[in-house]
C-alpha cells in the first residue's frame, strides 16, 4: 500500500483511501476495462467515486482513455516510456469488442502542418483478434 501511495504522489495525485483502492484494482488489469467493469469488481464503492478517480488517473497519465467507438470509455494502465502517450497503439476486435494494448508496436509520429503542436496521440486499429479468428 505504501508503494501505491508513493506512485500516486509521484504522478501528482493525492493518495486518498478511494484513489488507493481504485488504483490497486486498476493496476491489476492486464487488458482494457470500463467503468462498469470497475463497478463489478468493486461493488462496495459508488460509481461516481470510481469515475472521478479514473478521470483523475487519466489526467495524470496513469491510465489511457480509449475511445474505440463502442460507446463505452475504456481504460488501460499506462506503461508508456513517456507521459505524452505518443505512438501507443490499441487494437479493437470488431467481433468480441475487446480492446487490447499493443505496447510493443509503434506507429511513426505523424508530421503535422506548420503551427500544429501534438500533445498526445491515440491510435485505434480495428479488426479481428486471434481469439475470434477461428
Backbone as JSON Lines, residues from 0, in Angstrom:
{"i":0,"aa":"X","n":[0.83,-1.19,0.0],"ca":[0.0,0.0,0.0],"c":[0.87,1.25,0.0]}
{"i":1,"aa":"X","n":[1.99,1.19,0.7],"ca":[2.87,2.35,0.74],"c":[3.41,2.67,-0.65]}
{"i":2,"aa":"X","n":[3.7,1.63,-1.42],"ca":[4.2,1.83,-2.78],"c":[3.14,2.49,-3.67]}
{"i":3,"aa":"X","n":[1.88,2.12,-3.47],"ca":[0.79,2.74,-4.23],"c":[0.71,4.23,-3.9]}
{"i":4,"aa":"X","n":[0.8,4.55,-2.63],"ca":[0.76,5.96,-2.21],"c":[1.9,6.74,-2.85]}
{"i":5,"aa":"X","n":[3.09,6.16,-2.85],"ca":[4.25,6.82,-3.47],"c":[4.04,7.0,-4.97]}
{"i":6,"aa":"X","n":[3.53,5.97,-5.62],"ca":[3.31,6.02,-7.07],"c":[2.32,7.13,-7.42]}
{"i":7,"aa":"X","n":[1.21,7.2,-6.69],"ca":[0.22,8.25,-6.95],"c":[0.83,9.63,-6.71]}
{"i":8,"aa":"X","n":[1.53,9.78,-5.6],"ca":[2.15,11.06,-5.26],"c":[3.16,11.48,-6.33]}
{"i":9,"aa":"X","n":[3.96,10.53,-6.82],"ca":[4.94,10.82,-7.87],"c":[4.28,11.37,-9.13]}
{"i":10,"aa":"X","n":[3.02,11.01,-9.35],"ca":[2.29,11.46,-10.53],"c":[1.36,12.64,-10.22]}
{"i":11,"aa":"X","n":[1.53,13.23,-9.07],"ca":[0.76,14.43,-8.73],"c":[-0.65,14.16,-8.25]}
{"i":12,"aa":"X","n":[-0.92,12.93,-7.81],"ca":[-2.25,12.56,-7.32],"c":[-2.19,12.37,-5.81]}
{"i":13,"aa":"X","n":[-3.05,13.09,-5.1],"ca":[-3.12,12.94,-3.65],"c":[-3.71,11.55,-3.34]}
{"i":14,"aa":"X","n":[-2.99,10.72,-2.57],"ca":[-3.44,9.35,-2.33],"c":[-4.52,9.24,-1.24]}
{"i":15,"aa":"X","n":[-5.77,9.46,-1.62],"ca":[-6.88,9.28,-0.68],"c":[-7.22,7.79,-0.61]}
{"i":16,"aa":"X","n":[-8.03,7.4,0.34],"ca":[-8.42,6.0,0.51],"c":[-9.11,5.46,-0.75]}
{"i":17,"aa":"X","n":[-10.03,6.23,-1.3],"ca":[-10.75,5.81,-2.51],"c":[-9.78,5.65,-3.67]}
{"i":18,"aa":"X","n":[-8.93,6.61,-3.88],"ca":[-7.98,6.56,-5.0],"c":[-7.03,5.37,-4.87]}
{"i":19,"aa":"X","n":[-6.6,5.09,-3.66],"ca":[-5.71,3.94,-3.44],"c":[-6.43,2.65,-3.81]}
{"i":20,"aa":"X","n":[-7.66,2.5,-3.37],"ca":[-8.42,1.28,-3.68],"c":[-8.68,1.15,-5.19]}
{"i":21,"aa":"X","n":[-9.05,2.25,-5.83],"ca":[-9.33,2.21,-7.27],"c":[-8.05,1.91,-8.04]}
{"i":22,"aa":"X","n":[-6.94,2.56,-7.66],"ca":[-5.68,2.31,-8.36],"c":[-5.21,0.87,-8.14]}
{"i":23,"aa":"X","n":[-5.38,0.36,-6.95],"ca":[-5.0,-1.01,-6.66],"c":[-5.72,-1.98,-7.6]}
{"i":24,"aa":"X","n":[-7.02,-1.77,-7.8],"ca":[-7.81,-2.62,-8.7],"c":[-7.42,-2.39,-10.16]}
{"i":25,"aa":"X","n":[-7.3,-1.14,-10.55],"ca":[-6.97,-0.83,-11.95],"c":[-5.6,-1.37,-12.33]}
{"i":26,"aa":"X","n":[-4.63,-1.23,-11.45],"ca":[-3.26,-1.63,-11.77],"c":[-3.11,-3.15,-11.9]}
{"i":27,"aa":"X","n":[-4.07,-3.91,-11.43],"ca":[-4.04,-5.37,-11.58],"c":[-4.42,-5.81,-12.99]}
{"i":28,"aa":"X","n":[-5.04,-4.94,-13.74],"ca":[-5.59,-5.3,-15.04],"c":[-4.51,-5.31,-16.11]}
{"i":29,"aa":"X","n":[-4.48,-6.38,-16.86],"ca":[-3.53,-6.51,-17.96],"c":[-4.14,-6.02,-19.28]}
{"i":30,"aa":"X","n":[-5.45,-6.01,-19.36],"ca":[-6.14,-5.57,-20.57],"c":[-6.98,-4.33,-20.24]}
{"i":31,"aa":"X","n":[-7.69,-3.85,-21.23],"ca":[-8.53,-2.68,-21.02],"c":[-9.74,-3.03,-20.15]}
{"i":32,"aa":"X","n":[-10.33,-2.01,-19.55],"ca":[-11.5,-2.19,-18.7],"c":[-12.36,-0.94,-18.79]}
{"i":33,"aa":"X","n":[-13.62,-1.08,-18.35],"ca":[-14.57,0.03,-18.37],"c":[-14.95,0.41,-16.95]}
{"i":34,"aa":"X","n":[-15.66,1.51,-16.82],"ca":[-16.21,1.9,-15.53],"c":[-17.13,0.81,-15.01]}
{"i":35,"aa":"X","n":[-17.92,0.21,-15.89],"ca":[-18.82,-0.88,-15.49],"c":[-18.05,-2.07,-14.93]}
{"i":36,"aa":"X","n":[-16.9,-2.37,-15.55],"ca":[-16.06,-3.45,-15.03],"c":[-15.61,-3.13,-13.61]}
{"i":37,"aa":"X","n":[-15.16,-1.9,-13.41],"ca":[-14.68,-1.49,-12.08],"c":[-15.81,-1.57,-11.05]}
{"i":38,"aa":"X","n":[-17.01,-1.17,-11.45],"ca":[-18.16,-1.28,-10.54],"c":[-18.4,-2.73,-10.14]}
{"i":39,"aa":"X","n":[-18.27,-3.62,-11.09],"ca":[-18.48,-5.04,-10.82],"c":[-17.41,-5.57,-9.87]}
{"i":40,"aa":"X","n":[-16.17,-5.15,-10.08],"ca":[-15.06,-5.62,-9.25],"c":[-15.05,-4.97,-7.86]}
{"i":41,"aa":"X","n":[-15.69,-3.8,-7.76],"ca":[-15.69,-3.04,-6.5],"c":[-17.14,-2.69,-6.12]}
{"i":42,"aa":"X","n":[-17.97,-3.68,-5.81],"ca":[-19.39,-3.42,-5.55],"c":[-19.66,-2.55,-4.32]}
{"i":43,"aa":"X","n":[-18.69,-2.45,-3.44],"ca":[-18.84,-1.65,-2.23],"c":[-18.63,-0.15,-2.48]}
{"i":44,"aa":"X","n":[-18.15,0.22,-3.68],"ca":[-17.84,1.62,-3.96],"c":[-18.84,2.18,-4.97]}
{"i":45,"aa":"X","n":[-19.21,3.45,-4.79],"ca":[-20.19,4.04,-5.7],"c":[-19.54,4.45,-7.02]}
{"i":46,"aa":"X","n":[-20.36,4.45,-8.05],"ca":[-19.95,4.72,-9.43],"c":[-19.23,6.06,-9.57]}
{"i":47,"aa":"X","n":[-19.77,7.1,-8.96],"ca":[-19.19,8.44,-9.14],"c":[-17.79,8.53,-8.53]}
{"i":48,"aa":"X","n":[-17.55,7.86,-7.44],"ca":[-16.21,7.88,-6.82],"c":[-15.2,7.17,-7.72]}
{"i":49,"aa":"X","n":[-15.61,6.03,-8.27],"ca":[-14.73,5.3,-9.18],"c":[-14.46,6.14,-10.42]}
{"i":50,"aa":"X","n":[-15.51,6.73,-11.0],"ca":[-15.36,7.54,-12.2],"c":[-14.41,8.71,-11.97]}
{"i":51,"aa":"X","n":[-14.59,9.42,-10.86],"ca":[-13.72,10.57,-10.58],"c":[-12.26,10.14,-10.44]}
{"i":52,"aa":"X","n":[-12.03,9.0,-9.8],"ca":[-10.66,8.5,-9.65],"c":[-10.07,8.14,-11.01]}
{"i":53,"aa":"X","n":[-10.84,7.44,-11.84],"ca":[-10.34,7.06,-13.17],"c":[-10.01,8.29,-14.01]}
{"i":54,"aa":"X","n":[-10.87,9.28,-13.99],"ca":[-10.63,10.52,-14.74],"c":[-9.36,11.21,-14.25]}
{"i":55,"aa":"X","n":[-9.2,11.26,-12.93],"ca":[-8.01,11.88,-12.37],"c":[-6.75,11.12,-12.79]}
{"i":56,"aa":"X","n":[-6.81,9.79,-12.74],"ca":[-5.66,8.99,-13.15],"c":[-5.32,9.23,-14.62]}
{"i":57,"aa":"X","n":[-6.34,9.36,-15.45],"ca":[-6.12,9.63,-16.86],"c":[-5.49,11.02,-17.06]}
{"i":58,"aa":"X","n":[-5.99,12.01,-16.33],"ca":[-5.44,13.37,-16.42],"c":[-3.97,13.42,-16.02]}
{"i":59,"aa":"X","n":[-3.57,12.53,-15.12],"ca":[-2.19,12.49,-14.64],"c":[-1.37,11.4,-15.32]}
{"i":60,"aa":"X","n":[-1.89,10.89,-16.44],"ca":[-1.19,9.93,-17.3],"c":[-0.85,8.61,-16.61]}
{"i":61,"aa":"X","n":[-1.68,8.21,-15.66],"ca":[-1.55,6.88,-15.07],"c":[-2.35,5.86,-15.87]}
{"i":62,"aa":"X","n":[-3.39,6.34,-16.53],"ca":[-4.25,5.5,-17.38],"c":[-4.38,6.13,-18.75]}
{"i":63,"aa":"X","n":[-4.6,5.28,-19.75],"ca":[-5.02,5.74,-21.07],"c":[-6.54,5.68,-21.1]}
{"i":64,"aa":"X","n":[-7.15,6.66,-21.7],"ca":[-8.57,6.61,-22.0],"c":[-8.66,6.24,-23.48]}
{"i":65,"aa":"X","n":[-9.48,5.27,-23.79],"ca":[-9.57,4.78,-25.16],"c":[-11.0,4.9,-25.65]}
{"i":66,"aa":"X","n":[-11.18,5.64,-26.72],"ca":[-12.48,5.73,-27.37],"c":[-12.39,4.85,-28.61]}
{"i":67,"aa":"X","n":[-12.9,3.64,-28.48],"ca":[-12.8,2.68,-29.58],"c":[-14.07,2.6,-30.42]}
{"i":68,"aa":"X","n":[-14.97,3.55,-30.19],"ca":[-16.2,3.59,-30.96],"c":[-17.31,2.71,-30.41]}
{"i":69,"aa":"X","n":[-17.08,2.05,-29.28],"ca":[-18.07,1.14,-28.7],"c":[-19.15,1.87,-27.91]}
{"i":70,"aa":"X","n":[-18.91,3.14,-27.62],"ca":[-19.85,3.9,-26.81],"c":[-19.53,3.85,-25.33]}
{"i":71,"aa":"X","n":[-18.58,3.02,-24.95],"ca":[-18.12,2.95,-23.57],"c":[-16.66,3.35,-23.52]}
{"i":72,"aa":"X","n":[-16.36,4.29,-22.65],"ca":[-14.97,4.68,-22.48],"c":[-14.21,3.51,-21.87]}
{"i":73,"aa":"X","n":[-13.06,3.2,-22.43],"ca":[-12.23,2.13,-21.89],"c":[-10.95,2.73,-21.34]}
{"i":74,"aa":"X","n":[-10.34,2.01,-20.43],"ca":[-9.12,2.46,-19.78],"c":[-8.1,1.33,-19.8]}
{"i":75,"aa":"X","n":[-6.84,1.7,-19.8],"ca":[-5.77,0.73,-19.56],"c":[-4.65,1.45,-18.84]}
{"i":76,"aa":"X","n":[-3.91,0.68,-18.07],"ca":[-2.81,1.24,-17.29],"c":[-1.73,1.7,-18.25]}
{"i":77,"aa":"X","n":[-1.24,2.91,-18.03],"ca":[-0.2,3.47,-18.89],"c":[1.14,2.85,-18.53]}
{"i":78,"aa":"X","n":[1.74,2.25,-19.53],"ca":[3.08,1.68,-19.36],"c":[4.05,2.3,-20.36]}
{"i":79,"aa":"X","n":[3.66,3.48,-20.87],"ca":[4.48,4.2,-21.85],"c":[5.77,4.7,-21.2]}
{"i":80,"aa":"X","n":[6.77,4.82,-22.0],"ca":[8.02,5.37,-21.52],"c":[8.01,6.89,-21.43]}
{"i":81,"aa":"X","n":[6.93,7.52,-21.93],"ca":[6.84,8.97,-21.86],"c":[5.43,9.34,-21.42]}
{"i":82,"aa":"X","n":[5.27,10.55,-20.94],"ca":[3.97,10.97,-20.4],"c":[3.03,11.51,-21.47]}
{"i":83,"aa":"X","n":[3.48,11.55,-22.73],"ca":[2.63,12.11,-23.78],"c":[1.86,11.04,-24.54]}
{"i":84,"aa":"X","n":[2.08,9.79,-24.23],"ca":[1.38,8.67,-24.86],"c":[1.56,8.64,-26.37]}
{"i":85,"aa":"X","n":[2.69,9.08,-26.84],"ca":[2.93,9.11,-28.28],"c":[3.23,7.7,-28.78]}
{"i":86,"aa":"X","n":[2.57,7.35,-29.88],"ca":[2.75,6.07,-30.56],"c":[2.16,4.88,-29.83]}
{"i":87,"aa":"X","n":[1.33,5.1,-28.85],"ca":[0.7,3.99,-28.14],"c":[-0.47,3.48,-28.98]}
{"i":88,"aa":"X","n":[-0.49,2.2,-29.26],"ca":[-1.47,1.62,-30.17],"c":[-2.45,0.74,-29.41]}
{"i":89,"aa":"X","n":[-3.72,0.84,-29.79],"ca":[-4.76,-0.05,-29.26],"c":[-5.42,-0.76,-30.45]}
{"i":90,"aa":"X","n":[-5.82,-1.99,-30.22],"ca":[-6.5,-2.78,-31.25],"c":[-7.85,-3.21,-30.7]}
{"i":91,"aa":"X","n":[-8.92,-2.92,-31.42],"ca":[-10.27,-3.31,-31.0],"c":[-10.79,-4.38,-31.95]}
{"i":92,"aa":"X","n":[-11.2,-5.51,-31.35],"ca":[-11.77,-6.6,-32.13],"c":[-13.22,-6.27,-32.46]}
{"i":93,"aa":"X","n":[-13.54,-6.33,-33.73],"ca":[-14.89,-5.99,-34.18],"c":[-15.89,-7.13,-33.93]}
{"i":94,"aa":"X","n":[-15.39,-8.3,-33.52],"ca":[-16.29,-9.41,-33.21],"c":[-16.62,-9.47,-31.72]}
{"i":95,"aa":"X","n":[-15.59,-9.49,-30.86],"ca":[-15.85,-9.64,-29.42],"c":[-15.89,-8.31,-28.68]}
{"i":96,"aa":"X","n":[-15.38,-7.24,-29.29],"ca":[-15.41,-5.91,-28.66],"c":[-14.26,-5.64,-27.71]}
{"i":97,"aa":"X","n":[-13.39,-6.61,-27.49],"ca":[-12.25,-6.42,-26.6],"c":[-11.26,-5.46,-27.23]}
{"i":98,"aa":"X","n":[-10.7,-4.57,-26.41],"ca":[-9.65,-3.66,-26.87],"c":[-8.35,-4.06,-26.19]}
{"i":99,"aa":"X","n":[-7.31,-4.2,-26.98],"ca":[-6.01,-4.64,-26.5],"c":[-5.0,-3.51,-26.61]}
{"i":100,"aa":"X","n":[-4.1,-3.43,-25.65],"ca":[-2.96,-2.51,-25.73],"c":[-1.83,-3.25,-26.43]}
{"i":101,"aa":"X","n":[-1.33,-2.67,-27.5],"ca":[-0.21,-3.26,-28.23],"c":[1.04,-2.45,-27.91]}
{"i":102,"aa":"X","n":[1.55,-2.68,-26.73],"ca":[2.64,-1.85,-26.2],"c":[3.94,-1.98,-26.98]}
{"i":103,"aa":"X","n":[4.17,-3.13,-27.59],"ca":[5.44,-3.35,-28.28],"c":[5.42,-2.92,-29.74]}
{"i":104,"aa":"X","n":[4.3,-2.34,-30.18],"ca":[4.17,-1.89,-31.57],"c":[3.94,-0.39,-31.6]}
{"i":105,"aa":"X","n":[4.67,0.27,-32.46],"ca":[4.56,1.72,-32.55],"c":[4.33,2.16,-33.99]}
{"i":106,"aa":"X","n":[3.6,3.23,-34.12],"ca":[3.38,3.86,-35.41],"c":[4.26,5.11,-35.45]}
{"i":107,"aa":"X","n":[4.91,5.37,-36.57],"ca":[5.74,6.58,-36.65],"c":[4.92,7.84,-36.35]}
{"i":108,"aa":"X","n":[5.59,8.82,-35.81],"ca":[4.95,10.09,-35.5],"c":[4.49,10.76,-36.8]}
{"i":109,"aa":"X","n":[3.28,11.25,-36.8],"ca":[2.71,11.92,-37.95],"c":[3.28,13.35,-38.03]}
{"i":110,"aa":"X","n":[3.73,13.74,-39.21],"ca":[4.22,15.1,-39.4],"c":[3.01,16.01,-39.59]}
{"i":111,"aa":"X","n":[2.83,16.93,-38.69],"ca":[1.69,17.85,-38.73],"c":[2.06,19.12,-39.48]}
{"i":112,"aa":"X","n":[1.06,19.8,-40.02],"ca":[1.31,21.07,-40.71],"c":[1.89,22.12,-39.75]}
{"i":113,"aa":"X","n":[2.53,23.09,-40.31],"ca":[3.11,24.21,-39.56],"c":[2.07,24.81,-38.63]}
{"i":114,"aa":"X","n":[2.44,25.05,-37.38],"ca":[1.55,25.69,-36.42],"c":[0.76,24.72,-35.56]}
{"i":115,"aa":"X","n":[0.76,23.44,-35.89],"ca":[0.06,22.44,-35.1],"c":[1.05,21.75,-34.17]}
{"i":116,"aa":"X","n":[0.74,21.71,-32.86],"ca":[1.6,21.06,-31.89],"c":[0.88,19.86,-31.28]}
{"i":117,"aa":"X","n":[1.47,18.69,-31.41],"ca":[0.87,17.48,-30.86],"c":[1.1,17.43,-29.35]}
{"i":118,"aa":"X","n":[0.04,17.14,-28.63],"ca":[0.12,16.95,-27.18],"c":[0.08,15.46,-26.85]}
{"i":119,"aa":"X","n":[-0.81,14.74,-27.5],"ca":[-0.95,13.3,-27.32],"c":[-1.35,12.69,-28.66]}
{"i":120,"aa":"X","n":[-1.11,11.4,-28.79],"ca":[-1.56,10.68,-29.98],"c":[-2.21,9.39,-29.53]}
{"i":121,"aa":"X","n":[-3.32,9.05,-30.15],"ca":[-4.01,7.81,-29.84],"c":[-4.31,7.1,-31.15]}
{"i":122,"aa":"X","n":[-3.92,5.84,-31.23],"ca":[-4.17,5.05,-32.41],"c":[-5.06,3.87,-32.04]}
{"i":123,"aa":"X","n":[-6.18,3.73,-32.71],"ca":[-7.06,2.59,-32.52],"c":[-7.2,1.89,-33.87]}
{"i":124,"aa":"X","n":[-6.75,0.67,-33.91],"ca":[-6.85,-0.15,-35.1],"c":[-7.99,-1.13,-34.87]}
{"i":125,"aa":"X","n":[-8.86,-1.3,-35.85],"ca":[-10.0,-2.21,-35.71],"c":[-9.85,-3.38,-36.67]}
{"i":126,"aa":"X","n":[-10.2,-4.56,-36.17],"ca":[-10.12,-5.76,-36.97],"c":[-10.64,-6.94,-36.18]}
{"i":127,"aa":"X","n":[-10.03,-8.1,-36.38],"ca":[-10.45,-9.31,-35.68],"c":[-9.24,-9.85,-34.9]}
{"i":128,"aa":"X","n":[-9.45,-10.1,-33.61],"ca":[-8.38,-10.59,-32.75],"c":[-8.13,-12.08,-33.02]}
{"i":129,"aa":"X","n":[-7.0,-12.61,-32.57],"ca":[-6.69,-14.02,-32.84],"c":[-7.68,-14.99,-32.19]}
{"i":130,"aa":"X","n":[-8.33,-14.58,-31.09],"ca":[-9.28,-15.45,-30.4],"c":[-10.58,-15.59,-31.18]}
{"i":131,"aa":"X","n":[-10.93,-14.58,-31.95],"ca":[-12.18,-14.61,-32.73],"c":[-11.98,-15.09,-34.16]}
{"i":132,"aa":"X","n":[-10.74,-15.23,-34.55],"ca":[-10.42,-15.57,-35.94],"c":[-10.88,-16.97,-36.32]}
{"i":133,"aa":"X","n":[-10.95,-17.85,-35.37],"ca":[-11.28,-19.26,-35.65],"c":[-12.71,-19.43,-36.0]}
